[in-house]
Short mmCIF file of C-alpha atoms and ligand atoms in Angstrom, two decimals:
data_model
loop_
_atom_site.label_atom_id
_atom_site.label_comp_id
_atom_site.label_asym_id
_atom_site.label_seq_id
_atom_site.Cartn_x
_atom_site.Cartn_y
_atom_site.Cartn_z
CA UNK N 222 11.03 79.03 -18.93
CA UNK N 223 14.57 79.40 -20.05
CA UNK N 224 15.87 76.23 -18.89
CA UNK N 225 16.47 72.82 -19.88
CA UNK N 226 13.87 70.41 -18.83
CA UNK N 227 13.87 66.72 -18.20
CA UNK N 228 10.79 64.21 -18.79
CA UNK N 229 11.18 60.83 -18.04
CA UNK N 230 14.52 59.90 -19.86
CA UNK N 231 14.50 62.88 -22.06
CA UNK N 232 16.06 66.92 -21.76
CA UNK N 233 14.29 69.41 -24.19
CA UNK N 234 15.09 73.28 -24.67
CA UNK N 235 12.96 75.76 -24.88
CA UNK N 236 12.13 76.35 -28.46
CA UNK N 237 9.15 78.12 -29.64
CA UNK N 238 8.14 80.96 -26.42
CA UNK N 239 4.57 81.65 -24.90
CA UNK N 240 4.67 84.98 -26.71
CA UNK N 241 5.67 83.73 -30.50
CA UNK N 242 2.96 81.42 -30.10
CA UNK N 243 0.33 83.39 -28.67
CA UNK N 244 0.99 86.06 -31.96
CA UNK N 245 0.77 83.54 -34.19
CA UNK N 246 -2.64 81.89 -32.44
CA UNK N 247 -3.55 85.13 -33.33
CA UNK N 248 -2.65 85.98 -36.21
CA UNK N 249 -4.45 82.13 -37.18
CA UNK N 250 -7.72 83.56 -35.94
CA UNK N 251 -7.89 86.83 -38.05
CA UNK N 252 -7.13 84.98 -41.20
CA UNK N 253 -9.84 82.01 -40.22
CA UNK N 254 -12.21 85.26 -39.30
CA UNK N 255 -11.77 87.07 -42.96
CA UNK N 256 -12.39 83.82 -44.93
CA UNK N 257 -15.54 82.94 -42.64
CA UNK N 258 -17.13 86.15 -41.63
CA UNK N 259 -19.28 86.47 -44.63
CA UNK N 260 -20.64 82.71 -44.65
CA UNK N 261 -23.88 81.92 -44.05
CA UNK N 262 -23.69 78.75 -42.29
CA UNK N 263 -21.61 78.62 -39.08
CA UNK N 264 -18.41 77.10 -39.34
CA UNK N 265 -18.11 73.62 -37.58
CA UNK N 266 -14.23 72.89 -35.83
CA UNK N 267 -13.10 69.59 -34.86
CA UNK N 268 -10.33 69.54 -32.38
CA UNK N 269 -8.47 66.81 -32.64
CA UNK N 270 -7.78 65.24 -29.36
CA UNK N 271 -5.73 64.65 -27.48
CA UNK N 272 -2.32 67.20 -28.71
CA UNK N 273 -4.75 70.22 -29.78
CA UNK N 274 -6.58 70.85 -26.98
CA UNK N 275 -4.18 73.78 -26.32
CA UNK N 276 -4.15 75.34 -29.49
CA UNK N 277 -7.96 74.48 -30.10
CA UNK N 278 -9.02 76.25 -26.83
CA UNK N 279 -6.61 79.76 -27.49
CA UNK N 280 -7.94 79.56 -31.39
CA UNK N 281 -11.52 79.98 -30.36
CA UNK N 282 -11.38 82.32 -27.66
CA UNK N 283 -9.84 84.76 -30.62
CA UNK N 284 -12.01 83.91 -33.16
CA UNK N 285 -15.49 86.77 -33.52
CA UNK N 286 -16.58 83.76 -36.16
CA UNK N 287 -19.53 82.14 -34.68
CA UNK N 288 -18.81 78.85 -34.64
CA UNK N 289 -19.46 75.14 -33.23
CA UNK N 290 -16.58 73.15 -31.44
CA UNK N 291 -16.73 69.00 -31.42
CA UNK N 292 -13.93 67.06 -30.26
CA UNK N 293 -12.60 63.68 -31.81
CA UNK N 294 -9.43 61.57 -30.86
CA UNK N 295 -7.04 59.93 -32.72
CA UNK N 296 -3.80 58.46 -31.74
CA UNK N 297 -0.81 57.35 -34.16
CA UNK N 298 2.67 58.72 -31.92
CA UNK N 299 4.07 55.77 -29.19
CA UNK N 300 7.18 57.39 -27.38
CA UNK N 301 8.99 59.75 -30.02
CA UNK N 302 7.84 58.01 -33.20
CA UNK N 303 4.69 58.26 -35.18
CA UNK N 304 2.99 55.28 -36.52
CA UNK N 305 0.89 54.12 -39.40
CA UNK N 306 -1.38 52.48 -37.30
CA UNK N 307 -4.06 55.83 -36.48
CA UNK N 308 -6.48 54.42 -33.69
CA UNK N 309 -10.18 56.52 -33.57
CA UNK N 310 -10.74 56.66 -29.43
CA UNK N 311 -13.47 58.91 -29.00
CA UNK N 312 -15.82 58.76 -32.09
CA UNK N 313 -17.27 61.73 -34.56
CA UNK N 314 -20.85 61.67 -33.91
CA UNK N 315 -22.71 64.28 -34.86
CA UNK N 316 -23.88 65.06 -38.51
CA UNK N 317 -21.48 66.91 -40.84
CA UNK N 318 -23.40 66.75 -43.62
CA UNK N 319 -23.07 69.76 -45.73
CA UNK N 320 -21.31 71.82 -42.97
CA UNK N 321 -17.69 73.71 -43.35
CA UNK N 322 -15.57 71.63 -41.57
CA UNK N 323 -12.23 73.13 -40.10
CA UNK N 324 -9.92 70.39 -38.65
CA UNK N 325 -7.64 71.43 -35.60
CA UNK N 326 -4.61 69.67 -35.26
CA UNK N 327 -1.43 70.51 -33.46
CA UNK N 328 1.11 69.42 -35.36
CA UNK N 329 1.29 67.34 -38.79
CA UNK N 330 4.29 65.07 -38.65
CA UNK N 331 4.07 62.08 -41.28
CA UNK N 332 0.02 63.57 -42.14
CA UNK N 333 -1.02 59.65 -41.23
CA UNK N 334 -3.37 61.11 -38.90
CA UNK N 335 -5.17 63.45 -40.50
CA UNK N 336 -5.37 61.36 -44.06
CA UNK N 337 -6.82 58.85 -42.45
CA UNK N 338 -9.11 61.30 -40.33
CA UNK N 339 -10.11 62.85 -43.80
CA UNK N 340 -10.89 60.02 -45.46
CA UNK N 341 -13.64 59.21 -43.21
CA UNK N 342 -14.41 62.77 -42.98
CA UNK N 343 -14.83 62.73 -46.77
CA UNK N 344 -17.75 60.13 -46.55
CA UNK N 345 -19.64 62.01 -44.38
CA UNK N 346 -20.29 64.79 -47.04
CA UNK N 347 -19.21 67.82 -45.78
CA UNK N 348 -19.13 71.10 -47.41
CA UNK N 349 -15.71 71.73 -47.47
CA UNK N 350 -12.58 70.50 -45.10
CA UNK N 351 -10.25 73.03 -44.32
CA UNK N 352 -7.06 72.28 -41.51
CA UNK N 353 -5.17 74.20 -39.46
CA UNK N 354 -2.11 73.30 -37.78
CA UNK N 355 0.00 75.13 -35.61
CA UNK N 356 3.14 73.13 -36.39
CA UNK N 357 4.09 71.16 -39.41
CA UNK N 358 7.56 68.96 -40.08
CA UNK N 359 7.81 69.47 -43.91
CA UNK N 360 10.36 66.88 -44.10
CA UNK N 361 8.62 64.27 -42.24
CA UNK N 362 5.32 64.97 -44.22
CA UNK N 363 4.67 61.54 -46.29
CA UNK N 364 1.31 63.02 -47.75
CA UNK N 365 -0.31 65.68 -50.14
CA UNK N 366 -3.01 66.95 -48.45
CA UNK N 367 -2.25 71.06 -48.17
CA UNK N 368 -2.65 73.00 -44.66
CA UNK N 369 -4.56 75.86 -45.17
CA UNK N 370 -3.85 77.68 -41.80
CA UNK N 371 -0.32 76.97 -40.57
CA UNK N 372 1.51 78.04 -38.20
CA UNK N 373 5.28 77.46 -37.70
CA UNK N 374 7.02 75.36 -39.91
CA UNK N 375 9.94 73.58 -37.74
CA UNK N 376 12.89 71.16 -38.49
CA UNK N 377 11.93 67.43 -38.11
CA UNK N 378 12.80 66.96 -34.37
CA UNK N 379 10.25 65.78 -31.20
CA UNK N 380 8.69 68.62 -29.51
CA UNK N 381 6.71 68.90 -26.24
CA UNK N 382 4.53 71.71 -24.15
CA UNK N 383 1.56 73.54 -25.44
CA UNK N 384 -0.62 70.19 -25.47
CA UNK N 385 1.55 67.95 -27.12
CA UNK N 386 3.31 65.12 -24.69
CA UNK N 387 5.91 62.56 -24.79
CA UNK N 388 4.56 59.47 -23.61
CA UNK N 389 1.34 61.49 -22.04
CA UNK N 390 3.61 63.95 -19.86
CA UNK N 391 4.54 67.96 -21.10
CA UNK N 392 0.98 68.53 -22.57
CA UNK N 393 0.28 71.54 -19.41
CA UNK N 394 3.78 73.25 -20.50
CA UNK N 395 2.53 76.95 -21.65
CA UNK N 396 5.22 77.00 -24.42
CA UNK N 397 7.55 74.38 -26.82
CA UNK N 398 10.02 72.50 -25.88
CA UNK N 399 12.48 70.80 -28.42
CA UNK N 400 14.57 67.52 -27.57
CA UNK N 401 18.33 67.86 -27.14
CA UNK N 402 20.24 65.49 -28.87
P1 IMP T 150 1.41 62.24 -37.90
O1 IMP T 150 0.31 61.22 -38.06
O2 IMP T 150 2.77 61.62 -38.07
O3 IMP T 150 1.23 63.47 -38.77
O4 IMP T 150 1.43 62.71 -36.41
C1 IMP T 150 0.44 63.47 -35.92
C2 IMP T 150 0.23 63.35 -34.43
O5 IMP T 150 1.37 62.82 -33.73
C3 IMP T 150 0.04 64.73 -33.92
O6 IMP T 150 -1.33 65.03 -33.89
C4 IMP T 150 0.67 64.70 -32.55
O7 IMP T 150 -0.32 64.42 -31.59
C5 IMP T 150 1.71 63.61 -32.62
N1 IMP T 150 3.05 64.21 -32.84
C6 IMP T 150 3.69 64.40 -34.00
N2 IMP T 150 4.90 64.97 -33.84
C7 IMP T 150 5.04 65.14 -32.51
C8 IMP T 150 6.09 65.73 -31.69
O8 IMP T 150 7.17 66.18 -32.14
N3 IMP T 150 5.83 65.72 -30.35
C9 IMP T 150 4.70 65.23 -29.79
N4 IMP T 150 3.69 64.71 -30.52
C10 IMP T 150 3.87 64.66 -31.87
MG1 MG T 151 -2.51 65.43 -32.33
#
């Protein structure tokens, strides 16, 4: 997994390894665990399809929480470029009225996605909305919403592997790849 890689038109090096991310998956679920262990009500995660099924999946194998799992998909990124225009595929439907509500995402680029995911989130009544991301591009972020479990913080260039694609291919790669310029 030290080599350049190709994808359609595209190369990308390896950027963020198997092991760094595994230690920070990790390191996610023991701070989720501390801040939920003494709740009464189990803790309800929504992975958001299709980037964080990945990340979701490693996250909740490591978390001694008890805890529910629904999945929801949204879709904003064509090729290399995220858009405004955030599309709900598979639908939310199961009651999250007064339930702690912890969002999974893979990576918040712009934060289009998961503003407009929280918005109708917010009309639903939850408890409380908390988010965790494994990777966030501070200088793409266009929003104000705060991420309350993050990751790794990374410079504002496309990355594939570890569930997130470029144009639907790369999502089985077991660690990151960035795009060489
Ligand atoms: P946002 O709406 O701009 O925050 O983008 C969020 C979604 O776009 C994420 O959930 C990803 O699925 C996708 N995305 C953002 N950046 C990248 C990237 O560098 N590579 C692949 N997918 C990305
Ligand atoms: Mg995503």
């Amino acid at each position: 997994m030290n080599d350049v890689i190709s994808i359609l038109d595209l190369k990308f090096k390896p950027y963020i390894s198997e092991d760094k991310i595994s230690a920070m998956v990790k390191e996610l679920a023991r701070k989720i665990d501390e801040d939920y262990r003494d709740k009464e009500s189990v803790p309800l995660f929504l992975c958001i399809l299709n980037g964080s099924f990945m990340f979701c999946s490693d996250l909740l194998k490591q978390l001694k929480t008890p805890s529910q799992i629904e999945f929801v998909r949204l879709k904003s990124y064509m090729g290399t470029q995220s858009t405004e225009n955030v599309q709900m595929l598979i639908d939310l439907n199961i009651n999250v009225k007064n339930r702690d509500v912890i969002l999974i995402e893979d990576i918040v680029d712009t934060g289009h996605t998961l503003s407009y995911f929280i918005e109708i989130l917010r009309d639903m009544n939850p408890r409380s909305i908390k988010i965790a991301s494994l990777i966030f591009k501070k200088e793409a972020f266009r929003k104000n919403f705060s991420i309350d479990y993050l990751g790794f913080e990374i410079e504002n260039k496309f990355i594939v592997g570890y569930g997130l694609d470029y144009n639907e291919l790369g999502r089985n790669l077991p660690a990151i790849f960035q795009l060489v310029d």
